[in-house]
XYZ file of C-alpha atoms in Angstrom:
272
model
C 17.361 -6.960 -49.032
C 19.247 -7.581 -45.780
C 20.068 -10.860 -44.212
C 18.172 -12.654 -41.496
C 21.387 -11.485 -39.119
C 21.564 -8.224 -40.579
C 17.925 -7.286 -39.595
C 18.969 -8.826 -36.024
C 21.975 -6.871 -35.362
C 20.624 -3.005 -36.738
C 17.393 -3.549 -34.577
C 19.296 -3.384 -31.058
C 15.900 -2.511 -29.175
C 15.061 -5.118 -26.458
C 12.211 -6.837 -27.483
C 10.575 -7.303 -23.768
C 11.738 -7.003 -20.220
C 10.925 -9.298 -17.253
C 11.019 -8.525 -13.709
C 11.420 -11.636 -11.446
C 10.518 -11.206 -7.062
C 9.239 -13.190 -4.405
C 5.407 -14.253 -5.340
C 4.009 -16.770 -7.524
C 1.963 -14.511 -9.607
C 2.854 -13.258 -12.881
C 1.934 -10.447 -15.285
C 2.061 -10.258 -18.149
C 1.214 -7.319 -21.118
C 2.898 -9.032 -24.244
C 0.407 -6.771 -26.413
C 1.677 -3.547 -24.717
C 4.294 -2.950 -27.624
C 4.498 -0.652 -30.498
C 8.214 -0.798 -31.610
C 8.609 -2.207 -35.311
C 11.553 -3.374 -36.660
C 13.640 -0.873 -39.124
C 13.469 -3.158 -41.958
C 9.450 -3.405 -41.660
C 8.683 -0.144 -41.521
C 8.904 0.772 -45.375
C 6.579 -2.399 -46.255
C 3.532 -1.643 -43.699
C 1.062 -0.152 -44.936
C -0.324 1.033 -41.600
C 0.360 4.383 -39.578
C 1.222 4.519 -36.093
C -2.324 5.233 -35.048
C -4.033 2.712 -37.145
C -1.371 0.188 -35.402
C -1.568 2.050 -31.857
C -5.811 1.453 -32.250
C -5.578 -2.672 -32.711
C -2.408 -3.031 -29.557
C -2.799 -2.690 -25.839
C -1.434 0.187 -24.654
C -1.081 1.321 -21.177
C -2.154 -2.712 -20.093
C 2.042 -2.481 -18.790
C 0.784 -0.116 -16.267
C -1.759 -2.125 -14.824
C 0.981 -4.509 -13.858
C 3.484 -1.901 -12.406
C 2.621 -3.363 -8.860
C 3.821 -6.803 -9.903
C 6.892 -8.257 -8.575
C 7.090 -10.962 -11.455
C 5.571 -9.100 -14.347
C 7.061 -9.399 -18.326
C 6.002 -6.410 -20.542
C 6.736 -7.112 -24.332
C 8.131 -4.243 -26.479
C 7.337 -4.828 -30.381
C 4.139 -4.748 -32.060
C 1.748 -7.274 -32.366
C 2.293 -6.291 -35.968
C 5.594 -7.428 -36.295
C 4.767 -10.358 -34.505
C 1.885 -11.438 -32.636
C 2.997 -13.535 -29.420
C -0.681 -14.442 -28.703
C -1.077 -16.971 -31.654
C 0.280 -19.876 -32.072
C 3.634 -19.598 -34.674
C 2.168 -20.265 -37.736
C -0.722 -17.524 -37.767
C 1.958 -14.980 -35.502
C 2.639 -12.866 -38.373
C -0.186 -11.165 -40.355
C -0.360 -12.107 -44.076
C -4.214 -11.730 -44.992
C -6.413 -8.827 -43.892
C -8.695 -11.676 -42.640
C -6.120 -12.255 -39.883
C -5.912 -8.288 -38.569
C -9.680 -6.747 -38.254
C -9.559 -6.947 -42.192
C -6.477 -4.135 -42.545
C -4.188 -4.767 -45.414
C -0.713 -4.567 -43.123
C 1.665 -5.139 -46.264
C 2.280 -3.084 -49.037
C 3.765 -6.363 -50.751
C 4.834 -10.322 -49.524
C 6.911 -10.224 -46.802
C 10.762 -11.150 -47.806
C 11.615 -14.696 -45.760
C 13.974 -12.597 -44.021
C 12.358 -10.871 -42.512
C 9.997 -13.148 -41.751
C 12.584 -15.273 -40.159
C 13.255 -12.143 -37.831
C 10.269 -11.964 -36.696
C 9.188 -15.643 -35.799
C 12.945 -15.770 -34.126
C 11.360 -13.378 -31.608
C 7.818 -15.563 -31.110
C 10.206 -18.781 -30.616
C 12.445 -16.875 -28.211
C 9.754 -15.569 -26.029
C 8.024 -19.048 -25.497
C 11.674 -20.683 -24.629
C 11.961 -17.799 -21.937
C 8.449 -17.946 -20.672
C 9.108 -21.609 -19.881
C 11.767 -21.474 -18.073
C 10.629 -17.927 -16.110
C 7.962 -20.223 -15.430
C 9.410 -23.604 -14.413
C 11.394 -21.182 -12.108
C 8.319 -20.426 -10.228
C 6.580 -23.189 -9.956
C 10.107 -24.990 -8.789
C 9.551 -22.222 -5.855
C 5.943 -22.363 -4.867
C 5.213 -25.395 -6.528
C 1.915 -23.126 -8.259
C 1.505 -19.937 -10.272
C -0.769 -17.661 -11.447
C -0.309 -15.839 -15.010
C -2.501 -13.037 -14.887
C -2.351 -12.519 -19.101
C -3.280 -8.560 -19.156
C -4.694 -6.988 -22.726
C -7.801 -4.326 -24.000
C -10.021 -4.233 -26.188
C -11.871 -1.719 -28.538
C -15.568 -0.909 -27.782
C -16.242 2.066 -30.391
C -15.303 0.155 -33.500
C -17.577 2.396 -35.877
C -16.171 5.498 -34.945
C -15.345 8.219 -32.420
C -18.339 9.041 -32.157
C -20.406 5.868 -33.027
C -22.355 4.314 -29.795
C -20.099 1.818 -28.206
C -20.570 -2.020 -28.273
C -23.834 -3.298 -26.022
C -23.461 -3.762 -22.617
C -24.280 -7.544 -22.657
C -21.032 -8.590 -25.510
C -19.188 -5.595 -24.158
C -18.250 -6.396 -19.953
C -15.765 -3.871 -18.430
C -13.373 -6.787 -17.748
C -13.879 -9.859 -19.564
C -12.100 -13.142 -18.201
C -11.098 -15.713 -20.962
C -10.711 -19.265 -19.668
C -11.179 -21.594 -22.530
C -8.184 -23.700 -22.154
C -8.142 -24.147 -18.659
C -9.135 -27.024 -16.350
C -12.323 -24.769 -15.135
C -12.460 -27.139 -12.353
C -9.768 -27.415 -11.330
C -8.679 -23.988 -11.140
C -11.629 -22.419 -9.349
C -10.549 -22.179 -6.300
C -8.075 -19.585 -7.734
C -10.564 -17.862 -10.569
C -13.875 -17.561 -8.809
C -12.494 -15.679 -5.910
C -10.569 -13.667 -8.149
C -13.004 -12.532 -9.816
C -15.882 -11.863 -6.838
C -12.837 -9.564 -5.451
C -12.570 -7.777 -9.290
C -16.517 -7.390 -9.176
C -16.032 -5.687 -5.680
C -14.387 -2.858 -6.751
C -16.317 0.359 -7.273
C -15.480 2.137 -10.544
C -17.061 6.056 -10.970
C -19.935 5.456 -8.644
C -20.891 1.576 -10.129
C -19.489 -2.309 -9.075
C -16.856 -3.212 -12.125
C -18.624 -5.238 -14.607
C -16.572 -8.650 -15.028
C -18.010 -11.264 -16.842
C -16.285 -14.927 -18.280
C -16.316 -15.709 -21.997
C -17.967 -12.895 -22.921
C -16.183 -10.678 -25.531
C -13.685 -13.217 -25.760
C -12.952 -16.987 -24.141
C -8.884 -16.682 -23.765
C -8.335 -18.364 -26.989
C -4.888 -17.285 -26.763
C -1.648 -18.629 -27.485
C 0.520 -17.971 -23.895
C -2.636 -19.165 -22.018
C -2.769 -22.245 -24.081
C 1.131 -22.734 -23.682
C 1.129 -21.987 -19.586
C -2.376 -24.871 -19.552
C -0.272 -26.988 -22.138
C 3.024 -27.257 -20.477
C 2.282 -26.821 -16.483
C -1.297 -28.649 -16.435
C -1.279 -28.928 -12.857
C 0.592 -25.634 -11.655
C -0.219 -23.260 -13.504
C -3.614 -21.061 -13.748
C -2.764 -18.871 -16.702
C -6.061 -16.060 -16.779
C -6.699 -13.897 -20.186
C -8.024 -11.188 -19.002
C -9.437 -8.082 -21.276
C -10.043 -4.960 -20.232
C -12.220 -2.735 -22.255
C -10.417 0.562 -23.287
C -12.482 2.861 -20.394
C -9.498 4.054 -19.564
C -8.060 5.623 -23.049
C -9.880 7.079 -26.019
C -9.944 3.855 -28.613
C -9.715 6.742 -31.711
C -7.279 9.304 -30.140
C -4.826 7.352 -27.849
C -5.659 9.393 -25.113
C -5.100 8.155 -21.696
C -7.644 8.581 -18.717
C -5.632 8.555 -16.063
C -8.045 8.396 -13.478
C -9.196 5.230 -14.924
C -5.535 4.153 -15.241
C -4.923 4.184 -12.041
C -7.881 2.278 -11.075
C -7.322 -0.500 -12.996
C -3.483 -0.551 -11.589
C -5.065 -0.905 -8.046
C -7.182 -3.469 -9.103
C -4.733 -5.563 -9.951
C -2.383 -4.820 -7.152
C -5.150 -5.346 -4.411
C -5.677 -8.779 -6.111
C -2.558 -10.127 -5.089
C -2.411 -11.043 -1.711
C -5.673 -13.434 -2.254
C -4.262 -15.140 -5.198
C -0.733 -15.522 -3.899
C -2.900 -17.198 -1.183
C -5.079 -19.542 -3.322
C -2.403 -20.280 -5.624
C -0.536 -21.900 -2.494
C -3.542 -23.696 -2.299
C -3.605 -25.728 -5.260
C 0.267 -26.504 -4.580
């Protein structure tokens, strides 16, 4: 088995890239990744479209727009940078949908590699971060992922509308109160859109709450600058099964997001 530097040094391939401009909002699509690491890919026990059905794909392009935006490159099944260190690598099926990701225990080494990139990406965050708020003085993390609606099967009915909104905003570790000013009118502009003749559907806490690790960290270390907002879009625009892109829905999720920044570069100067 190779050595904790050896796995470092064969694997080359960036592991995300971060674009810094002038605005204090922020995207981020740290699920957007399906590189794995060389020395992992003879002990998974998954495919590339078992693994491409539980990431986010395409949620990169929704932040294209961005001038800060950070879009991660490896797998959430080499290492998950939405949970907190200690649950960031998958060991029991009860942590991934109930998949058996391992064909055997993972050698330390390689777990080392992996948690070397979770503990990397926080230390950059926070100072990307502290860089921004030094700036403005307030930010807004816009924390971009998906989310699978047709879980039985291609052609299974997908989940009910009311657990199932087309954009679901997580906000469980944030000062609610405090941070309105920023969310609610976020969110009233979202539900303005018009998607294929119908208002978009965006609802808080429904599917999930923003449980997250990087919205926890962002609430955790800048409590009174920074509004970090999980926010999941259900895969309308790909085929869950497939991998299949709709473009046409691509592309209006990307405008979403980029008509949304003007008003929370504006409220987010607020709250400074």
């Amino acid at each position: 088995m190779p050595s904790f530097q050896e796995i470092a040094e064969s694997d080359p391939l960036g592991w995300w890239s971060a674009h810094r401009g002038a605005s204090p909002v922020v995207g981020t699509a740290i699920h957007n990744g399906h590189h794995l690491r060389r020395d992992l890919k003879d002990l998974i026990t998954l495919d590339d479209d078992e693994r491409l059905r539980e990431e986010d794909p395409f949620t990169e392009f929704f932040i294209r727009d961005l001038p800060n935006r950070i879009v991660v490159h490896r797998s959430r099944f080499e290492v998950d940078l939405n949970r907190a260190r200690d649950g960031a690598i998958y060991f029991r099926p009860e942590q991934a949908w109930g998949l058996e990701v391992w064909k055997d225990p993972l050698p330390e080494t390689a777990v080392a590699a992996s948690l070397q990139v979770h503990d990397a990406y926080y230390v950059m965050l926070d100072n990307y971060l502290r860089a921004i708020e030094q700036q403005y003085g307030a930010f807004v993390l816009l924390d971009i992922h998906s989310y699978n609606h047709r879980r039985d099967g291609v052609d299974a009915p997908e989940m009910a509308f009311a657990k199932a909104p087309q954009i679901n905003i997580g906000t469980s570790s944030m000062d609610r109160q405090r941070w309105a000013p920023v969310l609610d009118p976020f969110m009233e502009q979202l539900r303005s859109f018009e998607f294929r003749g119908d208002w978009v559907d965006v609802r808080e806490n429904v599917a999930f709450q923003g449980r997250g690790e990087q919205t926890r960290f962002v609430h955790e270390r800048f409590p009174e600058t920074g509004c970090a907002i999980a926010i999941e879009f259900k895969k309308v625009f790909m085929d869950e099964w497939t991998g299949e892109p709709d473009i046409e829905a691509l592309q209006a999720m990307r405008r979403m997001i980029r008509l949304s920044v003007p008003l929370l570069e504006q409220t987010a100067r607020g709250q400074s």
